[in-house]
Coordinates of N, CA and C in Angstrom, one line a residue:
M618 N 128.0 93.1 46.5 CA 128.0 92.1 47.4 C 126.9 91.9 47.7
F619 N 126.4 92.9 48.1 CA 124.9 92.8 49.0 C 124.2 92.1 47.8
N620 N 123.9 92.9 46.8 CA 123.1 92.3 45.7 C 123.3 90.5 45.4
S621 N 124.5 90.0 45.4 CA 124.7 88.8 44.9 C 124.4 88.0 46.6
T622 N 124.6 88.7 47.6 CA 124.2 87.8 48.9 C 122.6 87.9 48.6
R623 N 121.8 89.2 48.3 CA 120.2 88.4 48.2 C 120.0 87.5 46.8
V624 N 120.6 87.4 46.3 CA 120.4 86.4 44.8 C 120.6 85.0 45.7
L625 N 121.6 84.9 46.5 CA 121.9 83.5 47.0 C 121.2 83.0 48.2
L626 N 120.3 84.1 48.9 CA 119.2 84.0 49.6 C 118.1 83.5 48.9
K627 N 117.8 84.1 47.9 CA 116.9 83.9 47.3 C 116.6 81.9 46.8
L628 N 117.8 81.9 46.2 CA 118.0 80.6 45.6 C 117.8 79.3 46.6
Y629 N 118.3 79.6 48.0 CA 118.4 79.0 49.0 C 116.9 79.0 49.2
W630 N 116.1 80.0 49.6 CA 114.6 80.0 50.3 C 114.3 79.1 49.1
A631 N 114.5 79.1 47.7 CA 113.6 78.4 46.9 C 114.3 77.1 47.0
D632 N 115.6 76.6 47.3 CA 115.7 75.3 47.0 C 114.9 74.6 48.2
T633 N 114.7 75.3 49.2 CA 114.4 74.9 50.7 C 112.5 74.4 50.6
L634 N 112.4 75.3 50.0 CA 110.8 75.3 49.7 C 110.3 74.2 48.6
F635 N 111.0 74.1 47.7 CA 111.2 73.2 46.4 C 111.2 71.5 47.1
S636 N 112.5 71.7 48.3 CA 112.2 70.4 48.6 C 111.1 69.9 50.1
L637 N 110.9 70.9 50.7 CA 109.6 70.8 51.6 C 109.0 70.5 50.7
T638 N 108.2 70.7 49.5 CA 107.1 70.7 49.0 C 107.6 69.5 48.1
V639 N 108.2 68.7 47.7 CA 108.5 67.1 47.4 C 108.1 66.5 48.3
Q640 N 108.9 66.5 49.8 CA 108.9 65.7 50.9 C 107.1 65.6 51.4
F641 N 106.8 66.6 51.4 CA 105.3 66.4 51.3 C 104.3 66.2 50.5
V642 N 104.6 66.4 49.2 CA 103.8 65.1 48.1 C 104.0 64.1 48.4
R643 N 105.3 63.5 48.5 CA 105.7 62.4 48.7 C 105.2 61.5 49.6
S644 N 104.8 62.2 51.1 CA 104.4 61.6 52.2 C 102.8 61.4 52.2
K645 N 102.1 62.2 51.4 CA 100.9 62.4 50.8 C 100.1 61.5 50.0
S646 N 101.2 61.5 48.9 CA 100.6 60.6 47.7 C 101.2 59.4 48.1
V647 N 100.0 58.1 47.2 CA 100.3 56.8 47.6 C 101.1 56.9 45.8
I648 N 101.3 57.4 45.4 CA 102.1 56.8 43.7 C 103.3 58.0 44.2
V649 N 104.6 57.4 44.1 CA 105.6 58.3 44.1 C 106.0 58.8 42.9
I650 N 105.9 59.9 42.7 CA 106.4 60.9 41.4 C 108.0 60.6 41.0

């Protein structure tokens, strides 16, 4: 159970970082990809 919790936590952080990166790129880029 602890192992699966770590996996979910990693997935959560990866998704959060990805979302922040997309927002940052969109705010800084003139052309929206």
